[in-house]
Short mmCIF file of C-alpha atoms and ligand atoms in Angstrom, two decimals:
data_model
loop_
_atom_site.label_atom_id
_atom_site.label_comp_id
_atom_site.label_asym_id
_atom_site.label_seq_id
_atom_site.Cartn_x
_atom_site.Cartn_y
_atom_site.Cartn_z
CA MET D 32 -22.81 -37.25 -31.34
CA ASN D 33 -26.25 -37.21 -29.85
CA LEU D 34 -27.20 -38.85 -26.54
CA THR D 35 -30.42 -40.91 -27.06
CA ASP D 36 -32.69 -42.12 -24.40
CA ASN D 37 -34.20 -45.58 -23.98
CA CYS D 38 -37.20 -44.65 -26.20
CA GLY D 39 -34.79 -43.52 -29.16
CA ARG D 40 -35.47 -39.64 -28.46
CA PRO D 41 -32.36 -37.57 -29.22
CA LEU D 42 -31.27 -35.04 -26.56
CA LEU D 43 -31.05 -31.85 -28.52
CA ASN D 44 -32.39 -29.07 -26.03
CA LEU D 45 -31.65 -27.81 -22.69
CA ARG D 46 -33.69 -25.47 -20.65
CA ILE D 47 -31.76 -23.72 -17.95
CA SER D 48 -33.49 -22.07 -15.08
CA ILE D 49 -31.26 -19.43 -13.67
CA THR D 50 -33.38 -18.08 -10.89
CA GLN D 51 -36.55 -18.71 -8.78
CA ARG D 52 -37.05 -15.00 -8.30
CA CYS D 53 -39.76 -13.37 -10.28
CA ASN D 54 -41.35 -9.78 -10.49
CA ASN D 55 -44.59 -11.23 -11.84
CA GLN D 56 -47.21 -13.61 -9.68
CA CYS D 57 -48.76 -15.51 -12.57
CA LEU D 58 -51.63 -17.68 -11.23
CA PHE D 59 -50.94 -20.26 -13.88
CA CYS D 60 -47.13 -20.49 -13.50
CA HIS D 61 -45.78 -23.99 -13.56
CA ARG D 62 -42.29 -22.63 -12.41
CA GLU D 63 -40.71 -25.02 -14.83
CA GLY D 64 -41.83 -27.76 -12.61
CA GLU D 65 -39.45 -26.68 -9.61
CA VAL D 66 -40.40 -26.78 -5.96
CA LYS D 67 -40.46 -23.31 -4.45
CA ARG D 68 -37.48 -22.98 -2.05
CA ALA D 69 -37.09 -20.47 0.72
CA ASN D 70 -33.51 -20.02 0.34
CA ALA D 71 -33.49 -20.29 -3.64
CA SER D 72 -31.51 -16.99 -4.10
CA ALA D 73 -28.56 -18.35 -2.12
CA GLU D 74 -28.56 -21.64 -3.90
CA GLN D 75 -28.65 -20.31 -7.36
CA MET D 76 -25.93 -21.07 -9.98
CA THR D 77 -22.96 -18.62 -10.66
CA VAL D 78 -22.36 -17.33 -14.05
CA LYS D 79 -19.37 -19.61 -14.40
CA GLU D 80 -21.24 -22.63 -13.15
CA ILE D 81 -24.10 -22.07 -15.68
CA VAL D 82 -21.66 -21.66 -18.71
CA HIS D 83 -19.67 -24.76 -17.44
CA ILE D 84 -22.89 -26.94 -17.26
CA ALA D 85 -23.86 -25.40 -20.88
CA THR D 86 -20.41 -26.28 -22.14
CA ILE D 87 -20.73 -29.89 -20.93
CA ALA D 88 -24.09 -30.16 -22.51
CA VAL D 89 -22.96 -28.92 -25.74
CA SER D 90 -20.07 -31.13 -25.85
CA LEU D 91 -22.68 -34.01 -25.71
CA GLY D 92 -24.51 -32.79 -28.70
CA ILE D 93 -27.15 -30.49 -27.14
CA SER D 94 -27.17 -27.45 -29.61
CA ARG D 95 -30.18 -25.59 -28.39
CA ILE D 96 -30.26 -23.78 -24.95
CA LYS D 97 -33.09 -21.72 -23.44
CA LEU D 98 -32.82 -19.55 -20.41
CA THR D 99 -35.69 -19.40 -18.06
CA GLY D 100 -36.58 -18.94 -14.48
CA GLY D 101 -38.37 -17.43 -12.26
CA GLU D 102 -37.71 -14.41 -14.45
CA PRO D 103 -34.23 -14.27 -15.97
CA LEU D 104 -33.94 -10.53 -16.19
CA MET D 105 -34.08 -10.34 -12.40
CA ARG D 106 -30.41 -11.54 -12.32
CA LYS D 107 -28.06 -8.46 -13.15
CA ASP D 108 -25.23 -10.71 -14.48
CA LEU D 109 -27.64 -11.94 -17.33
CA PRO D 110 -25.62 -10.34 -19.94
CA GLU D 111 -22.50 -12.26 -18.74
CA ILE D 112 -24.44 -15.45 -18.74
CA ILE D 113 -25.58 -14.82 -22.31
CA SER D 114 -22.17 -14.12 -23.68
CA GLY D 115 -20.57 -16.91 -21.83
CA ILE D 116 -23.18 -19.39 -23.30
CA ALA D 117 -23.17 -17.87 -26.74
CA SER D 118 -19.58 -18.16 -27.18
CA ILE D 119 -19.46 -22.01 -26.78
CA SER D 120 -18.50 -23.61 -29.98
CA GLY D 121 -20.96 -25.88 -31.44
CA LEU D 122 -24.06 -24.21 -29.91
CA LYS D 123 -26.76 -23.56 -32.76
CA ASP D 124 -29.35 -21.52 -30.69
CA LEU D 125 -29.73 -19.51 -27.49
CA SER D 126 -32.94 -18.16 -26.54
CA LEU D 127 -34.64 -16.69 -23.41
CA THR D 128 -37.93 -16.83 -21.97
CA THR D 129 -39.11 -13.57 -20.13
CA ASN D 130 -42.12 -11.74 -19.00
CA GLY D 131 -40.56 -8.52 -20.73
CA LEU D 132 -41.23 -6.33 -17.97
CA LEU D 133 -37.64 -5.47 -17.63
CA LEU D 134 -36.47 -5.71 -21.09
CA ASP D 135 -36.95 -1.99 -22.11
CA GLY D 136 -33.53 -0.50 -21.57
CA ILE D 137 -31.50 -3.72 -21.75
CA ALA D 138 -32.86 -5.45 -24.76
CA LYS D 139 -30.01 -4.11 -26.79
CA LYS D 140 -27.32 -5.05 -24.42
CA LEU D 141 -28.65 -8.63 -24.24
CA TYR D 142 -28.59 -8.71 -28.12
CA ASP D 143 -25.09 -7.48 -28.22
CA SER D 144 -24.05 -10.12 -25.56
CA GLY D 145 -25.15 -12.72 -28.09
CA LEU D 146 -28.93 -13.43 -27.48
CA LYS D 147 -30.69 -13.35 -30.89
CA ARG D 148 -34.26 -14.42 -30.00
CA VAL D 149 -36.78 -14.24 -27.22
CA ASN D 150 -40.15 -15.29 -26.13
CA ILE D 151 -42.08 -12.84 -24.14
CA SER D 152 -45.00 -14.25 -21.85
CA LEU D 153 -48.07 -12.28 -22.78
CA PRO D 154 -51.24 -13.99 -21.78
CA SER D 155 -53.65 -11.02 -22.77
CA THR D 156 -53.36 -7.49 -24.31
CA ASN D 157 -56.24 -6.45 -22.18
CA SER D 158 -54.83 -4.47 -19.29
CA GLU D 159 -57.36 -5.67 -16.82
CA THR D 160 -56.96 -9.43 -17.71
CA TYR D 161 -53.07 -9.11 -18.00
CA HIS D 162 -53.12 -7.67 -14.25
CA LYS D 163 -55.59 -10.18 -13.04
CA LEU D 164 -53.38 -12.92 -14.38
CA THR D 165 -49.90 -11.85 -13.58
CA GLY D 166 -50.15 -9.07 -11.02
CA GLY D 167 -48.25 -7.03 -13.52
CA ASN D 168 -48.52 -3.84 -15.93
CA LEU D 169 -49.39 -4.63 -19.54
CA GLN D 170 -47.96 -1.35 -20.66
CA LYS D 171 -44.55 -2.30 -19.42
CA ALA D 172 -44.79 -5.86 -21.07
CA LEU D 173 -45.77 -4.25 -24.31
CA ALA D 174 -42.88 -1.97 -24.00
CA GLY D 175 -40.64 -4.81 -23.53
CA VAL D 176 -41.92 -6.32 -26.79
CA LYS D 177 -41.27 -3.07 -28.67
CA ALA D 178 -37.78 -2.81 -27.18
CA ALA D 179 -37.13 -6.62 -28.29
CA ILE D 180 -38.34 -5.80 -31.92
CA GLU D 181 -36.10 -2.59 -31.86
CA ALA D 182 -33.02 -4.51 -30.50
CA GLY D 183 -33.25 -6.80 -33.55
CA PHE D 184 -34.44 -10.01 -31.91
CA CYS D 185 -35.74 -12.40 -34.49
CA PRO D 186 -38.09 -14.02 -34.03
CA VAL D 187 -39.91 -12.50 -31.06
CA LYS D 188 -42.40 -14.84 -29.83
CA LEU D 189 -45.43 -14.14 -27.71
CA ASN D 190 -46.32 -16.90 -25.19
CA MET D 191 -49.86 -17.06 -24.43
CA VAL D 192 -51.03 -19.68 -21.91
CA ILE D 193 -54.74 -20.20 -22.61
CA LEU D 194 -57.09 -20.23 -19.50
CA GLN D 195 -60.70 -21.20 -19.77
CA ASP D 196 -62.95 -18.32 -18.79
CA VAL D 197 -60.23 -15.76 -18.68
CA ASN D 198 -58.39 -15.34 -22.05
CA VAL D 199 -59.75 -17.52 -24.65
CA GLY D 200 -61.85 -14.68 -26.12
CA ASP D 201 -58.51 -12.73 -26.32
CA ILE D 202 -57.05 -14.92 -28.96
CA PRO D 203 -58.23 -13.02 -31.92
CA ALA D 204 -56.87 -9.86 -30.47
CA MET D 205 -53.67 -11.45 -29.82
CA ILE D 206 -53.40 -12.84 -33.48
CA ASP D 207 -54.02 -9.09 -34.49
CA TYR D 208 -51.28 -7.86 -32.22
CA ALA D 209 -48.79 -10.55 -33.39
CA ARG D 210 -49.42 -9.49 -37.07
CA GLN D 211 -49.14 -5.84 -36.26
CA THR D 212 -45.95 -6.32 -34.53
CA GLY D 213 -44.58 -8.93 -36.80
CA THR D 214 -44.18 -11.38 -33.84
CA ILE D 215 -44.97 -15.10 -33.64
CA LEU D 216 -47.84 -16.13 -31.38
CA GLN D 217 -47.57 -19.30 -29.33
CA LEU D 218 -50.87 -20.60 -27.85
CA ILE D 219 -50.07 -22.83 -24.98
CA GLU D 220 -52.10 -25.37 -23.28
CA LEU D 221 -52.11 -25.09 -19.38
CA ASP D 222 -49.98 -27.84 -17.68
CA PRO D 223 -51.19 -29.39 -14.73
CA ILE D 224 -48.10 -28.65 -12.77
CA ASN D 225 -47.56 -26.24 -9.49
CA VAL D 226 -51.21 -25.14 -9.76
CA THR D 227 -54.02 -26.52 -7.79
CA SER D 228 -56.03 -29.39 -9.06
CA ASN D 229 -59.02 -26.86 -8.76
CA TYR D 230 -57.31 -24.20 -10.71
CA TYR D 231 -56.48 -26.71 -13.32
CA GLN D 232 -60.04 -28.31 -13.67
CA THR D 233 -61.52 -24.61 -13.69
CA HIS D 234 -59.07 -23.15 -16.26
CA HIS D 235 -57.80 -25.88 -18.51
CA HIS D 236 -58.99 -25.47 -22.02
CA SER D 237 -58.18 -27.91 -24.70
CA LEU D 238 -56.65 -26.30 -27.78
CA ASP D 239 -58.61 -28.74 -30.11
CA GLU D 240 -60.97 -26.04 -31.13
CA GLN D 241 -58.39 -23.31 -31.63
CA GLU D 242 -56.38 -25.77 -33.80
CA GLN D 243 -59.50 -26.57 -35.79
CA MET D 244 -60.07 -22.82 -36.52
CA LEU D 245 -56.31 -22.65 -37.55
CA ARG D 246 -56.39 -25.58 -39.74
CA GLU D 247 -59.35 -23.93 -41.58
CA THR D 248 -57.84 -20.60 -41.89
CA ALA D 249 -54.09 -21.40 -42.45
CA GLU D 250 -52.40 -20.90 -45.96
CA ALA D 251 -49.79 -23.56 -44.96
CA ILE D 252 -49.09 -25.99 -41.86
CA GLU D 253 -45.68 -27.29 -40.57
CA LYS D 254 -44.75 -29.58 -38.01
CA ARG D 255 -41.50 -29.28 -35.84
CA PRO D 256 -40.49 -32.66 -35.49
CA PHE D 257 -37.67 -31.90 -32.92
CA MET D 258 -39.75 -29.74 -30.80
CA HIS D 259 -42.71 -32.21 -29.59
CA ASN D 260 -44.09 -32.24 -33.22
CA ARG D 261 -45.71 -28.91 -32.45
CA LEU D 262 -47.69 -27.48 -35.39
CA ILE D 263 -47.02 -24.24 -36.87
CA TYR D 264 -49.78 -22.32 -38.76
CA TYR D 265 -49.16 -19.92 -41.34
CA LEU D 266 -52.11 -17.49 -41.54
CA SER D 267 -52.18 -14.47 -43.56
CA ASN D 268 -49.26 -12.21 -42.46
CA VAL D 269 -48.79 -13.98 -39.05
CA THR D 270 -47.71 -17.25 -37.79
CA VAL D 271 -49.27 -19.05 -34.74
CA GLU D 272 -47.68 -22.06 -33.06
CA VAL D 273 -49.55 -24.32 -30.82
CA VAL D 274 -48.18 -26.08 -27.68
CA HIS D 275 -50.68 -28.78 -26.99
CA PRO D 276 -49.01 -31.33 -24.66
CA ILE D 277 -52.21 -32.62 -22.77
CA GLU D 278 -53.66 -35.83 -24.17
CA ASN D 279 -51.29 -35.55 -26.88
CA THR D 280 -48.75 -38.40 -26.78
CA ASP D 281 -47.02 -37.20 -29.88
CA PHE D 282 -45.90 -34.25 -27.65
CA CYS D 283 -43.83 -36.52 -25.22
CA MET D 284 -42.94 -39.06 -27.78
CA HIS D 285 -41.15 -36.29 -29.64
CA CYS D 286 -39.62 -34.48 -26.53
CA THR D 287 -35.78 -33.60 -27.25
CA ARG D 288 -35.36 -31.88 -23.95
CA MET D 289 -33.81 -31.81 -20.51
CA ARG D 290 -33.83 -29.17 -17.89
CA VAL D 291 -31.47 -27.67 -15.18
CA THR D 292 -33.22 -26.49 -12.30
CA SER D 293 -31.95 -23.18 -10.55
CA ASP D 294 -29.95 -24.99 -7.92
CA GLY D 295 -28.20 -27.24 -10.43
CA LYS D 296 -30.16 -30.40 -10.81
CA LEU D 297 -30.58 -32.05 -14.12
CA LYS D 298 -34.31 -32.55 -14.61
CA PRO D 299 -35.41 -34.99 -17.33
CA CYS D 300 -39.04 -34.04 -17.40
CA LEU D 301 -41.06 -31.04 -16.52
CA MET D 302 -43.77 -33.27 -14.74
CA ARG D 303 -41.44 -34.98 -12.27
CA ASN D 304 -39.18 -34.28 -9.40
CA ASP D 305 -38.44 -37.66 -8.32
CA ASN D 306 -35.60 -38.51 -10.87
CA LEU D 307 -33.30 -35.40 -10.67
CA THR D 308 -29.48 -35.62 -10.81
CA ASP D 309 -27.48 -33.19 -8.81
CA ILE D 310 -24.70 -31.66 -11.18
CA LEU D 311 -23.83 -28.54 -9.10
CA THR D 312 -22.65 -30.19 -5.96
CA PRO D 313 -20.17 -32.59 -7.77
CA MET D 314 -19.01 -29.58 -9.87
CA ARG D 315 -18.41 -27.48 -6.76
CA GLN D 316 -16.46 -30.56 -5.24
CA GLY D 317 -14.06 -30.39 -8.32
CA ALA D 318 -15.54 -33.35 -10.36
CA SER D 319 -13.73 -33.53 -13.95
CA ASP D 320 -15.49 -32.74 -17.07
CA GLU D 321 -15.68 -36.49 -17.63
CA GLN D 322 -17.42 -37.01 -14.58
CA LEU D 323 -19.80 -34.36 -15.17
CA LYS D 324 -20.46 -35.72 -18.67
CA GLN D 325 -21.43 -39.06 -17.04
CA LEU D 326 -23.94 -37.26 -14.87
CA PHE D 327 -25.69 -35.93 -17.94
CA ILE D 328 -25.44 -39.58 -19.71
CA LYS D 329 -27.10 -41.01 -16.37
CA ALA D 330 -29.98 -38.06 -16.58
CA ASN D 331 -30.50 -38.60 -20.15
CA MET D 332 -31.07 -42.28 -19.65
CA LEU D 333 -33.64 -41.48 -17.01
CA ARG D 334 -35.65 -39.41 -19.53
CA GLU D 335 -38.85 -41.26 -20.36
CA PRO D 336 -42.12 -40.00 -22.21
CA TYR D 337 -44.56 -38.91 -19.45
CA ASN D 338 -47.57 -39.63 -21.54
CA ARG D 339 -47.04 -42.94 -23.44
CA GLY D 340 -50.47 -43.40 -24.85
CA LYS D 341 -51.98 -46.73 -24.86
N1 SAM G 28 -40.66 -15.63 -16.40
C1 SAM G 28 -40.36 -15.87 -17.56
C2 SAM G 28 -41.53 -15.93 -18.40
O1 SAM G 28 -42.63 -15.30 -18.09
O2 SAM G 28 -41.40 -16.26 -19.47
C3 SAM G 28 -39.84 -17.43 -17.65
C4 SAM G 28 -40.42 -18.34 -16.61
S1 SAM G 28 -42.10 -18.93 -17.22
C5 SAM G 28 -42.33 -20.40 -16.19
C6 SAM G 28 -41.65 -19.85 -18.79
C7 SAM G 28 -42.90 -20.11 -19.84
O3 SAM G 28 -43.72 -21.16 -19.08
C8 SAM G 28 -43.79 -18.86 -20.00
O4 SAM G 28 -43.77 -18.83 -21.46
C9 SAM G 28 -45.07 -19.27 -19.50
O5 SAM G 28 -46.12 -18.74 -20.46
C10 SAM G 28 -45.05 -20.67 -19.56
N2 SAM G 28 -45.69 -21.40 -18.40
C11 SAM G 28 -45.99 -20.90 -17.35
N3 SAM G 28 -46.95 -21.58 -16.60
C12 SAM G 28 -47.27 -22.56 -17.32
C13 SAM G 28 -48.49 -23.63 -17.32
N4 SAM G 28 -48.77 -23.79 -16.19
N5 SAM G 28 -48.61 -24.16 -18.30
C14 SAM G 28 -48.03 -24.12 -19.47
N6 SAM G 28 -47.15 -23.12 -19.64
C15 SAM G 28 -46.84 -22.40 -18.74
#
């Protein structure tokens, strides 16, 4: 059984934010659409609560879960979160998005806990640009990519948010790096959330031009119907995906996702905070699984395409 919203969009994916803490300070970060909270660490969910929410979600037909944040590797109990979720019967896919800075040394443990694929944020392979954008050390991030590959994660995807006048020119080098490392490159258009309108106007770069270039050079192109109709371009010995949400109504019309905020609220849309459903408080107050399922059902009915087109 799958939940479907008022627009007929199935609910298949859950993106759980497990912390607001982060060891990078990416200038472009949308923080998964969360409002920054002063007491975020105290409010974050326990391992048991995260696994419980994931179990309810899977019982309602959600089969793909991604862990995010903040930086998920800031949590020392990440291996327990992973092994708890990975053992839920009916779950088809568990993944993690990370900046990779702490992966070296723990990648194998995460793999052995049940995580089989990762996305690593890498906005540039130029150390100066990387540092300017994230505040972090490129060599550590690259060590994280290497550790992920060696641990056996497959695929390892590189998430590159594209920023006008900052890293557009780094795309060819990123494609080469993905080719050399056998990773998949995701080019991501900047979302206008949790960045100032001035930052957005200065740095938003439409991916139309890049998609045109990819169309011309691709050996094959595929669509991911249950992932916003995203396009995958198979170039010579390297795969490039494009996440192009802006002015792309197809993206919202094919959204199959819900989020859980780091303080345990069901969040139907990245772009909105006015329709959240608190699931953590009722859980802490002893709500039954049936009552928790009803909260999911309610939140699912609040899902609606942010961009509907004309
Ligand atoms: N710290 C982790 C990381 O770096 O992957 C997880 C959190 S980060 C918010 C999750 C993903 O969101 C990353 O892949 C990042 O590239 C992407 N992202 C962050 N800000 C974005 C924005 N304004 N527009 C589009 N994608 C963004």
